[in-house]
Amino acid sequence: MAHVVFVDSGPAYLPALARTKQLGHRVTFVRPRDISMLQETSTPEERIAEALKPVDQVIALDALETDLESHLRQLHTRHPVDALLTTSEMAVLPTARAAESLGIRGTPVRHLAQAARKDVCRERLHAAHIRSPRHRTVTTADQARAAAAELGYPLVIKPSRGVAKEAAGIIRSPADLTAYFDGLHASRLLRSTALDAFLGTDLLMETYLEGELYSAEIAANGGDPRLLMLTRRKRAVHNELIEVAALMPADLPQEQAAEAERYMREIFRELRLTVGVYHVEFIMTKDGPALVEINSRMMGGSSPTIYEHVTQADPFDILIREHLGEPCEAPAPPFGRAGIVVVFGSVTGGVAPPDIERRVARLREIYRPLRHGLGVRNGQQLPEMTGNFSALGHFCLHAATPDGALARGRQLLSDMEAAFELPLARYR
């Protein structure tokens, strides 16, 4: 029996705790009070409490950065830790730092830090002649105007340490750049203090990449990276920074899929990422794949549900075995089935109809999703969807083929839009 310690979690990853127990391991969950994905996503306490029932021990921290290592050192003395991991982007570096200090298997923190900071990652890839968009790091509007004059429009701007598309924007003109910085202070006031501190003040500006958005799920495998899945990420028609669907497997031609896999191996070897399951987003441009970002945690949202449906393999098994250094068999294509996560978000904001609960229940009966999360109440005030945190919910749908999954997703969005009686984010 191994001792596996999880530091924080996103809501979609909570089932990993029970799965680890089912594999016969001791499980400790570390819950930070100051900065947590469970807090930022407003995960209900009853859901968290249910997920923590199988756990052997829960450790509460006042401050993740300053308290994690000392608490883990005490725990390691009593019950030696075999695997230390996190599925929360905000906990990646503190967790890696603690693992390195305690001699627990993991990617060295200096390598993870280079991947986590988008600007530093870009510099490493450029130095190694690995395809990556041109970029500059800025903190002020004046610096941004100078960078835009050098790089040219259109541009993408986002925090150098980002999460959930917060503070990201597409800049097509000087007017867009002015509007972005005019709204930056107001958007910071709407975020929690902890999240705002995590995002920091450094902004990455980079050339806009034309092409389709994909992600690669990668097991680092001791420095010999293994591609677990390619996913096509469908962006909203009204705002392409918002992702409204994740399709597995991706409908990439075999030659492009092989090129994407070679590209991922180049990146992982250059950045020396040796342990963990990573979620890497890229644009398939006319010149080949180009990196968007590396997330040092496994696929997010409800993608693990779709992955398990498509491959018939539990993604949390792969995650746990990867951190324990155990061999694991990951299915390879062709898979013979497909699935899609469809995310619901209001384009304008508004108010839900007085009988929306009945309407949503009816659509659940019709579509029979593999998994769903849409807890909208009758007459509820709905936010405008500006990123992942303002999504209303999701359905996970199955299909025989990727094309079939895309078609089912489009029809579901049409039916859900009719139920809400207001425009929802759609994909082409």
GROMACS .gro file of C-alpha atoms in nm:
model
  428
    1MET     CA    1   0.000   0.000   0.000
    2ALA     CA    2   0.139   0.339  -0.104
    3HIS     CA    3   0.065   0.673   0.060
    4VAL     CA    4  -0.071   0.924  -0.194
    5VAL     CA    5  -0.114   1.289  -0.097
    6PHE     CA    6  -0.333   1.526  -0.299
    7VAL     CA    7  -0.290   1.902  -0.254
    8ASP     CA    8  -0.615   2.086  -0.333
    9SER     CA    9  -0.829   1.985  -0.631
   10GLY     CA   10  -1.060   2.113  -0.898
   11PRO     CA   11  -1.418   1.985  -0.860
   12ALA     CA   12  -1.389   1.749  -1.158
   13TYR     CA   13  -1.094   1.569  -0.998
   14LEU     CA   14  -1.253   1.488  -0.661
   15PRO     CA   15  -1.339   1.131  -0.776
   16ALA     CA   16  -0.963   1.065  -0.791
   17LEU     CA   17  -0.963   1.042  -0.412
   18ALA     CA   18  -1.207   0.749  -0.402
   19ARG     CA   19  -1.031   0.584  -0.696
   20THR     CA   20  -0.699   0.597  -0.511
   21LYS     CA   21  -0.857   0.423  -0.214
   22GLN     CA   22  -1.006   0.159  -0.445
   23LEU     CA   23  -0.653   0.087  -0.567
   24GLY     CA   24  -0.563   0.004  -0.207
   25HIS     CA   25  -0.362   0.313  -0.115
   26ARG     CA   26  -0.359   0.542   0.186
   27VAL     CA   27  -0.494   0.886   0.089
   28THR     CA   28  -0.430   1.226   0.246
   29PHE     CA   29  -0.597   1.540   0.118
   30VAL     CA   30  -0.444   1.882   0.186
   31ARG     CA   31  -0.696   2.165   0.177
   32PRO     CA   32  -0.561   2.522   0.167
   33ARG     CA   33  -0.781   2.795   0.311
   34ASP     CA   34  -0.620   3.089   0.133
   35ILE     CA   35  -0.612   2.981  -0.232
   36SER     CA   36  -0.799   2.685  -0.374
   37MET     CA   37  -0.969   2.581  -0.695
   38LEU     CA   38  -1.254   2.443  -0.486
   39GLN     CA   39  -1.308   2.794  -0.348
   40GLU     CA   40  -1.267   2.974  -0.680
   41THR     CA   41  -1.522   2.745  -0.846
   42SER     CA   42  -1.763   2.774  -0.548
   43THR     CA   43  -1.781   2.397  -0.516
   44PRO     CA   44  -2.061   2.316  -0.266
   45GLU     CA   45  -1.936   2.204   0.074
   46GLU     CA   46  -2.164   1.900   0.071
   47ARG     CA   47  -2.001   1.781  -0.254
   48ILE     CA   48  -1.655   1.826  -0.105
   49ALA     CA   49  -1.754   1.647   0.217
   50GLU     CA   50  -1.891   1.351   0.020
   51ALA     CA   51  -1.570   1.325  -0.185
   52LEU     CA   52  -1.355   1.335   0.129
   53LYS     CA   53  -1.536   1.044   0.299
   54PRO     CA   54  -1.292   0.776   0.172
   55VAL     CA   55  -0.986   0.985   0.262
   56ASP     CA   56  -0.771   0.867   0.554
   57GLN     CA   57  -0.669   1.216   0.662
   58VAL     CA   58  -0.750   1.578   0.575
   59ILE     CA   59  -0.495   1.850   0.652
   60ALA     CA   60  -0.616   2.211   0.654
   61LEU     CA   61  -0.365   2.486   0.577
   62ASP     CA   62  -0.400   2.855   0.650
   63ALA     CA   63  -0.152   2.948   0.377
   64LEU     CA   64  -0.052   2.718   0.092
   65GLU     CA   65   0.285   2.876   0.012
   66THR     CA   66   0.415   2.902   0.368
   67ASP     CA   67   0.249   2.610   0.548
   68LEU     CA   68   0.254   2.319   0.301
   69GLU     CA   69   0.609   2.196   0.342
   70SER     CA   70   0.614   2.198   0.723
   71HIS     CA   71   0.285   2.007   0.748
   72LEU     CA   72   0.397   1.754   0.489
   73ARG     CA   73   0.729   1.706   0.665
   74GLN     CA   74   0.545   1.611   0.983
   75LEU     CA   75   0.315   1.381   0.788
   76HIS     CA   76   0.609   1.224   0.602
   77THR     CA   77   0.770   1.136   0.934
   78ARG     CA   78   0.459   0.953   1.058
   79HIS     CA   79   0.343   0.803   0.725
   80PRO     CA   80   0.610   0.821   0.452
   81VAL     CA   81   0.466   0.979   0.137
   82ASP     CA   82   0.511   0.785  -0.188
   83ALA     CA   83   0.334   1.025  -0.424
   84LEU     CA   84   0.263   1.395  -0.385
   85LEU     CA   85   0.047   1.555  -0.653
   86THR     CA   86  -0.209   1.821  -0.730
   87THR     CA   87  -0.484   1.872  -0.986
   88SER     CA   88  -0.505   2.246  -0.907
   89GLU     CA   89  -0.307   2.483  -1.127
   90MET     CA   90  -0.265   2.722  -0.835
   91ALA     CA   91  -0.100   2.454  -0.621
   92VAL     CA   92   0.143   2.319  -0.882
   93LEU     CA   93   0.459   2.503  -0.778
   94PRO     CA   94   0.413   2.482  -0.397
   95THR     CA   95   0.346   2.109  -0.434
   96ALA     CA   96   0.654   2.054  -0.653
   97ARG     CA   97   0.867   2.259  -0.413
   98ALA     CA   98   0.753   2.044  -0.119
   99ALA     CA   99   0.811   1.720  -0.311
  100GLU     CA  100   1.164   1.826  -0.401
  101SER     CA  101   1.244   1.928  -0.044
  102LEU     CA  102   1.117   1.596   0.094
  103GLY     CA  103   1.279   1.381  -0.174
  104ILE     CA  104   0.947   1.262  -0.320
  105ARG     CA  105   0.935   1.170  -0.689
  106GLY     CA  106   0.841   1.463  -0.914
  107THR     CA  107   0.952   1.700  -1.184
  108PRO     CA  108   1.208   1.947  -1.038
  109VAL     CA  109   1.035   2.270  -0.941
  110ARG     CA  110   1.268   2.484  -1.155
  111HIS     CA  111   1.153   2.294  -1.464
  112LEU     CA  112   0.785   2.319  -1.372
  113ALA     CA  113   0.828   2.693  -1.309
  114GLN     CA  114   0.964   2.740  -1.660
  115ALA     CA  115   0.661   2.563  -1.803
  116ALA     CA  116   0.410   2.744  -1.578
  117ARG     CA  117   0.533   3.094  -1.667
  118LYS     CA  118   0.414   3.139  -2.023
  119ASP     CA  119   0.672   3.406  -2.106
  120VAL     CA  120   0.964   3.203  -1.970
  121CYS     CA  121   0.835   2.896  -2.155
  122ARG     CA  122   0.823   3.093  -2.480
  123GLU     CA  123   1.183   3.207  -2.432
  124ARG     CA  124   1.305   2.851  -2.375
  125LEU     CA  125   1.129   2.725  -2.686
  126HIS     CA  126   1.257   3.011  -2.902
  127ALA     CA  127   1.613   2.948  -2.783
  128ALA     CA  128   1.574   2.582  -2.881
  129HIS     CA  129   1.421   2.674  -3.222
  130ILE     CA  130   1.091   2.505  -3.132
  131ARG     CA  131   0.785   2.667  -3.291
  132SER     CA  132   0.620   2.921  -3.060
  133PRO     CA  133   0.454   3.261  -3.118
  134ARG     CA  134   0.660   3.579  -3.091
  135HIS     CA  135   0.597   3.752  -2.760
  136ARG     CA  136   0.680   4.027  -2.515
  137THR     CA  137   0.618   4.059  -2.139
  138VAL     CA  138   0.456   4.384  -2.021
  139THR     CA  139   0.299   4.527  -1.707
  140THR     CA  140   0.169   4.867  -1.820
  141ALA     CA  141  -0.039   5.006  -2.105
  142ASP     CA  142   0.259   5.206  -2.239
  143GLN     CA  143   0.474   4.893  -2.249
  144ALA     CA  144   0.190   4.710  -2.422
  145ARG     CA  145   0.159   4.979  -2.690
  146ALA     CA  146   0.532   4.956  -2.759
  147ALA     CA  147   0.512   4.575  -2.778
  148ALA     CA  148   0.213   4.594  -3.012
  149ALA     CA  149   0.400   4.830  -3.243
  150GLU     CA  150   0.685   4.577  -3.259
  151LEU     CA  151   0.479   4.256  -3.286
  152GLY     CA  152   0.193   4.388  -3.497
  153TYR     CA  153  -0.180   4.320  -3.471
  154PRO     CA  154  -0.371   4.099  -3.405
  155LEU     CA  155  -0.238   3.994  -3.066
  156VAL     CA  156  -0.337   3.787  -2.765
  157ILE     CA  157  -0.281   3.924  -2.414
  158LYS     CA  158  -0.306   3.726  -2.092
  159PRO     CA  159  -0.137   3.689  -1.752
  160SER     CA  160   0.198   3.512  -1.768
  161ARG     CA  161   0.058   3.282  -1.496
  162GLY     CA  162  -0.300   3.221  -1.598
  163VAL     CA  163  -0.599   3.015  -1.499
  164ALA     CA  164  -0.947   2.965  -1.649
  165LYS     CA  165  -0.898   3.232  -1.919
  166GLU     CA  166  -0.901   3.508  -1.656
  167ALA     CA  167  -0.787   3.849  -1.789
  168ALA     CA  168  -0.726   3.713  -2.141
  169GLY     CA  169  -0.811   3.916  -2.449
  170ILE     CA  170  -0.768   3.936  -2.825
  171ILE     CA  171  -0.628   4.269  -2.938
  172ARG     CA  172  -0.696   4.363  -3.301
  173SER     CA  173  -0.634   4.739  -3.285
  174PRO     CA  174  -0.496   5.017  -3.064
  175ALA     CA  175  -0.854   5.083  -2.951
  176ASP     CA  176  -0.885   4.722  -2.830
  177LEU     CA  177  -0.562   4.760  -2.636
  178THR     CA  178  -0.685   5.075  -2.465
  179ALA     CA  179  -1.017   4.909  -2.380
  180TYR     CA  180  -0.838   4.606  -2.236
  181PHE     CA  181  -0.630   4.814  -1.995
  182ASP     CA  182  -0.929   5.034  -1.909
  183GLY     CA  183  -1.116   4.722  -1.797
  184LEU     CA  184  -0.821   4.551  -1.630
  185HIS     CA  185  -0.853   4.728  -1.295
  186ALA     CA  186  -1.229   4.666  -1.280
  187SER     CA  187  -1.185   4.296  -1.356
  188ARG     CA  188  -0.930   4.267  -1.075
  189LEU     CA  189  -1.181   4.406  -0.828
  190LEU     CA  190  -1.424   4.128  -0.921
  191ARG     CA  191  -1.171   3.851  -0.849
  192SER     CA  192  -1.080   3.711  -0.512
  193THR     CA  193  -0.767   3.854  -0.351
  194ALA     CA  194  -0.600   3.513  -0.367
  195LEU     CA  195  -0.670   3.464  -0.738
  196ASP     CA  196  -0.558   3.817  -0.820
  197ALA     CA  197  -0.230   3.759  -0.634
  198PHE     CA  198  -0.178   3.432  -0.823
  199LEU     CA  199  -0.229   3.601  -1.161
  200GLY     CA  200   0.014   3.880  -1.071
  201THR     CA  201   0.081   4.188  -1.284
  202ASP     CA  202   0.302   4.048  -1.563
  203LEU     CA  203   0.117   4.012  -1.892
  204LEU     CA  204   0.219   3.807  -2.194
  205MET     CA  205   0.156   3.964  -2.534
  206GLU     CA  206   0.201   3.735  -2.831
  207THR     CA  207   0.120   3.713  -3.199
  208TYR     CA  208  -0.225   3.576  -3.276
  209LEU     CA  209  -0.220   3.223  -3.418
  210GLU     CA  210  -0.459   3.128  -3.700
  211GLY     CA  211  -0.591   2.774  -3.686
  212GLU     CA  212  -0.792   2.520  -3.486
  213LEU     CA  213  -0.740   2.478  -3.112
  214TYR     CA  214  -0.644   2.135  -2.976
  215SER     CA  215  -0.510   1.988  -2.656
  216ALA     CA  216  -0.279   1.697  -2.590
  217GLU     CA  217  -0.301   1.493  -2.272
  218ILE     CA  218   0.053   1.377  -2.192
  219ALA     CA  219   0.200   1.140  -1.934
  220ALA     CA  220   0.559   1.253  -1.873
  221ASN     CA  221   0.665   0.891  -1.814
  222GLY     CA  222   1.008   0.962  -1.665
  223GLY     CA  223   1.114   1.182  -1.954
  224ASP     CA  224   0.980   0.958  -2.232
  225PRO     CA  225   0.644   1.136  -2.282
  226ARG     CA  226   0.340   0.937  -2.389
  227LEU     CA  227   0.046   1.089  -2.574
  228LEU     CA  228  -0.275   0.977  -2.406
  229MET     CA  229  -0.528   1.169  -2.615
  230LEU     CA  230  -0.568   1.450  -2.864
  231THR     CA  231  -0.877   1.663  -2.803
  232ARG     CA  232  -1.035   1.920  -3.031
  233ARG     CA  233  -1.145   2.229  -2.840
  234LYS     CA  234  -1.436   2.416  -2.994
  235ARG     CA  235  -1.440   2.789  -2.935
  236ALA     CA  236  -1.742   3.018  -2.909
  237VAL     CA  237  -1.848   3.199  -3.225
  238HIS     CA  238  -1.900   3.527  -3.038
  239ASN     CA  239  -1.570   3.512  -2.844
  240GLU     CA  240  -1.300   3.270  -2.948
  241LEU     CA  241  -1.125   3.290  -2.611
  242ILE     CA  242  -1.417   3.098  -2.462
  243GLU     CA  243  -1.419   2.721  -2.508
  244VAL     CA  244  -1.765   2.567  -2.527
  245ALA     CA  245  -1.688   2.207  -2.619
  246ALA     CA  246  -1.413   1.944  -2.592
  247LEU     CA  247  -1.426   1.661  -2.847
  248MET     CA  248  -1.251   1.324  -2.802
  249PRO     CA  249  -1.086   1.191  -3.003
  250ALA     CA  250  -0.981   1.492  -3.208
  251ASP     CA  251  -1.066   1.473  -3.577
  252LEU     CA  252  -0.704   1.533  -3.683
  253PRO     CA  253  -0.574   1.354  -3.992
  254GLN     CA  254  -0.318   1.085  -3.905
  255GLU     CA  255  -0.024   1.282  -4.046
  256GLN     CA  256  -0.110   1.592  -3.840
  257ALA     CA  257  -0.169   1.381  -3.528
  258ALA     CA  258   0.177   1.229  -3.568
  259GLU     CA  259   0.326   1.577  -3.617
  260ALA     CA  260   0.153   1.698  -3.299
  261GLU     CA  261   0.295   1.405  -3.104
  262ARG     CA  262   0.649   1.476  -3.228
  263TYR     CA  263   0.605   1.842  -3.133
  264MET     CA  264   0.494   1.747  -2.780
  265ARG     CA  265   0.798   1.524  -2.733
  266GLU     CA  266   1.026   1.811  -2.841
  267ILE     CA  267   0.867   2.045  -2.586
  268PHE     CA  268   0.878   1.798  -2.298
  269ARG     CA  269   1.240   1.709  -2.360
  270GLU     CA  270   1.344   2.075  -2.386
  271LEU     CA  271   1.159   2.171  -2.067
  272ARG     CA  272   1.266   1.849  -1.889
  273LEU     CA  273   0.919   1.758  -1.765
  274THR     CA  274   0.965   1.409  -1.625
  275VAL     CA  275   0.677   1.329  -1.388
  276GLY     CA  276   0.304   1.398  -1.405
  277VAL     CA  277   0.008   1.411  -1.640
  278TYR     CA  278  -0.009   1.737  -1.836
  279HIS     CA  279  -0.274   1.920  -2.035
  280VAL     CA  280  -0.110   2.104  -2.326
  281GLU     CA  281  -0.303   2.334  -2.559
  282PHE     CA  282  -0.185   2.416  -2.909
  283ILE     CA  283  -0.304   2.570  -3.235
  284MET     CA  284  -0.266   2.366  -3.552
  285THR     CA  285  -0.139   2.641  -3.784
  286LYS     CA  286  -0.060   2.616  -4.154
  287ASP     CA  287   0.304   2.568  -4.050
  288GLY     CA  288   0.228   2.299  -3.792
  289PRO     CA  289   0.141   2.287  -3.422
  290ALA     CA  290   0.228   2.591  -3.207
  291LEU     CA  291   0.205   2.599  -2.830
  292VAL     CA  292  -0.066   2.796  -2.650
  293GLU     CA  293   0.009   2.685  -2.295
  294ILE     CA  294   0.123   2.399  -2.074
  295ASN     CA  295  -0.090   2.312  -1.773
  296SER     CA  296   0.096   2.102  -1.518
  297ARG     CA  297  -0.215   1.907  -1.427
  298MET     CA  298  -0.437   1.659  -1.605
  299MET     CA  299  -0.726   1.745  -1.838
  300GLY     CA  300  -0.985   1.971  -1.678
  301GLY     CA  301  -1.360   2.010  -1.658
  302SER     CA  302  -1.545   1.687  -1.727
  303SER     CA  303  -1.291   1.566  -1.984
  304PRO     CA  304  -1.190   1.271  -1.758
  305THR     CA  305  -1.546   1.137  -1.799
  306ILE     CA  306  -1.523   1.153  -2.178
  307TYR     CA  307  -1.172   1.006  -2.177
  308GLU     CA  308  -1.292   0.704  -1.979
  309HIS     CA  309  -1.591   0.658  -2.210
  310VAL     CA  310  -1.378   0.676  -2.526
  311THR     CA  311  -1.085   0.462  -2.407
  312GLN     CA  312  -1.250   0.241  -2.141
  313ALA     CA  313  -0.952   0.333  -1.917
  314ASP     CA  314  -0.977   0.525  -1.590
  315PRO     CA  315  -0.771   0.847  -1.628
  316PHE     CA  316  -0.722   0.868  -1.252
  317ASP     CA  317  -0.551   0.527  -1.258
  318ILE     CA  318  -0.305   0.669  -1.508
  319LEU     CA  319  -0.252   0.980  -1.295
  320ILE     CA  320  -0.183   0.783  -0.976
  321ARG     CA  321   0.042   0.523  -1.141
  322GLU     CA  322   0.238   0.799  -1.317
  323HIS     CA  323   0.317   0.968  -0.986
  324LEU     CA  324   0.404   0.637  -0.821
  325GLY     CA  325   0.639   0.552  -1.108
  326GLU     CA  326   0.438   0.242  -1.196
  327PRO     CA  327   0.389   0.120  -1.553
  328CYS     CA  328   0.039   0.173  -1.688
  329GLU     CA  329  -0.127   0.075  -2.012
  330ALA     CA  330  -0.292   0.367  -2.194
  331PRO     CA  331  -0.513   0.269  -2.488
  332ALA     CA  332  -0.413   0.397  -2.831
  333PRO     CA  333  -0.635   0.487  -3.128
  334PRO     CA  334  -0.851   0.385  -3.300
  335PHE     CA  335  -1.096   0.389  -3.009
  336GLY     CA  336  -1.423   0.301  -3.184
  337ARG     CA  337  -1.631   0.561  -2.998
  338ALA     CA  338  -1.638   0.934  -2.929
  339GLY     CA  339  -1.766   1.187  -2.680
  340ILE     CA  340  -1.799   1.558  -2.620
  341VAL     CA  341  -1.822   1.791  -2.322
  342VAL     CA  342  -2.064   2.075  -2.402
  343VAL     CA  343  -2.041   2.384  -2.180
  344PHE     CA  344  -2.332   2.622  -2.135
  345GLY     CA  345  -2.279   2.995  -2.096
  346SER     CA  346  -2.491   3.302  -2.148
  347VAL     CA  347  -2.370   3.543  -2.416
  348THR     CA  348  -2.537   3.845  -2.258
  349GLY     CA  349  -2.640   3.743  -1.907
  350GLY     CA  350  -3.002   3.762  -1.805
  351VAL     CA  351  -3.264   3.581  -1.599
  352ALA     CA  352  -3.355   3.213  -1.623
  353PRO     CA  353  -3.721   3.133  -1.702
  354PRO     CA  354  -3.946   3.054  -1.405
  355ASP     CA  355  -3.963   2.686  -1.505
  356ILE     CA  356  -3.602   2.633  -1.621
  357GLU     CA  357  -3.549   2.343  -1.378
  358ARG     CA  358  -3.828   2.144  -1.546
  359ARG     CA  359  -3.697   2.229  -1.892
  360VAL     CA  360  -3.341   2.120  -1.808
  361ALA     CA  361  -3.470   1.798  -1.650
  362ARG     CA  362  -3.654   1.725  -1.973
  363LEU     CA  363  -3.337   1.773  -2.179
  364ARG     CA  364  -3.151   1.538  -1.944
  365GLU     CA  365  -3.414   1.274  -2.018
  366ILE     CA  366  -3.377   1.327  -2.392
  367TYR     CA  367  -2.996   1.338  -2.416
  368ARG     CA  368  -2.909   1.101  -2.129
  369PRO     CA  369  -2.565   1.255  -2.067
  370LEU     CA  370  -2.282   1.044  -1.931
  371ARG     CA  371  -2.242   1.315  -1.671
  372HIS     CA  372  -2.396   1.655  -1.620
  373GLY     CA  373  -2.371   1.959  -1.399
  374LEU     CA  374  -2.626   2.235  -1.452
  375GLY     CA  375  -2.774   2.352  -1.125
  376VAL     CA  376  -2.963   2.656  -1.252
  377ARG     CA  377  -3.265   2.757  -1.042
  378ASN     CA  378  -3.598   2.898  -1.158
  379GLY     CA  379  -3.571   3.273  -1.209
  380GLN     CA  380  -3.198   3.280  -1.130
  381GLN     CA  381  -2.988   3.578  -1.237
  382LEU     CA  382  -2.739   3.449  -1.496
  383PRO     CA  383  -2.391   3.595  -1.549
  384GLU     CA  384  -2.243   3.680  -1.886
  385MET     CA  385  -1.992   3.410  -1.977
  386THR     CA  386  -1.647   3.568  -1.979
  387GLY     CA  387  -1.443   3.257  -1.896
  388ASN     CA  388  -1.453   2.917  -1.730
  389PHE     CA  389  -1.565   3.049  -1.392
  390SER     CA  390  -1.883   3.206  -1.535
  391ALA     CA  391  -2.008   2.895  -1.716
  392LEU     CA  392  -2.354   2.775  -1.611
  393GLY     CA  393  -2.280   2.403  -1.640
  394HIS     CA  394  -2.219   2.119  -1.884
  395PHE     CA  395  -2.339   1.792  -2.037
  396CYS     CA  396  -2.110   1.503  -2.138
  397LEU     CA  397  -2.250   1.327  -2.447
  398HIS     CA  398  -2.150   1.002  -2.616
  399ALA     CA  399  -2.153   0.923  -2.986
  400ALA     CA  400  -2.019   0.664  -3.228
  401THR     CA  401  -1.792   0.909  -3.415
  402PRO     CA  402  -1.638   1.255  -3.365
  403ASP     CA  403  -1.867   1.399  -3.634
  404GLY     CA  404  -2.165   1.247  -3.458
  405ALA     CA  405  -2.054   1.395  -3.125
  406LEU     CA  406  -2.017   1.742  -3.278
  407ALA     CA  407  -2.364   1.719  -3.430
  408ARG     CA  408  -2.521   1.607  -3.100
  409GLY     CA  409  -2.348   1.894  -2.922
  410ARG     CA  410  -2.479   2.152  -3.168
  411GLN     CA  411  -2.833   2.021  -3.134
  412LEU     CA  412  -2.807   2.020  -2.755
  413LEU     CA  413  -2.694   2.384  -2.754
  414SER     CA  414  -2.986   2.476  -2.977
  415ASP     CA  415  -3.234   2.296  -2.750
  416MET     CA  416  -3.077   2.441  -2.435
  417GLU     CA  417  -3.087   2.791  -2.582
  418ALA     CA  418  -3.459   2.748  -2.647
  419ALA     CA  419  -3.505   2.634  -2.287
  420PHE     CA  420  -3.322   2.938  -2.148
  421GLU     CA  421  -3.486   3.180  -2.393
  422LEU     CA  422  -3.162   3.375  -2.427
  423PRO     CA  423  -2.851   3.333  -2.643
  424LEU     CA  424  -2.598   3.076  -2.529
  425ALA     CA  425  -2.237   3.045  -2.649
  426ARG     CA  426  -2.227   2.829  -2.963
  427TYR     CA  427  -1.955   2.670  -3.175
  428ARG     CA  428  -1.936   2.619  -3.551
   0.00000   0.00000   0.00000
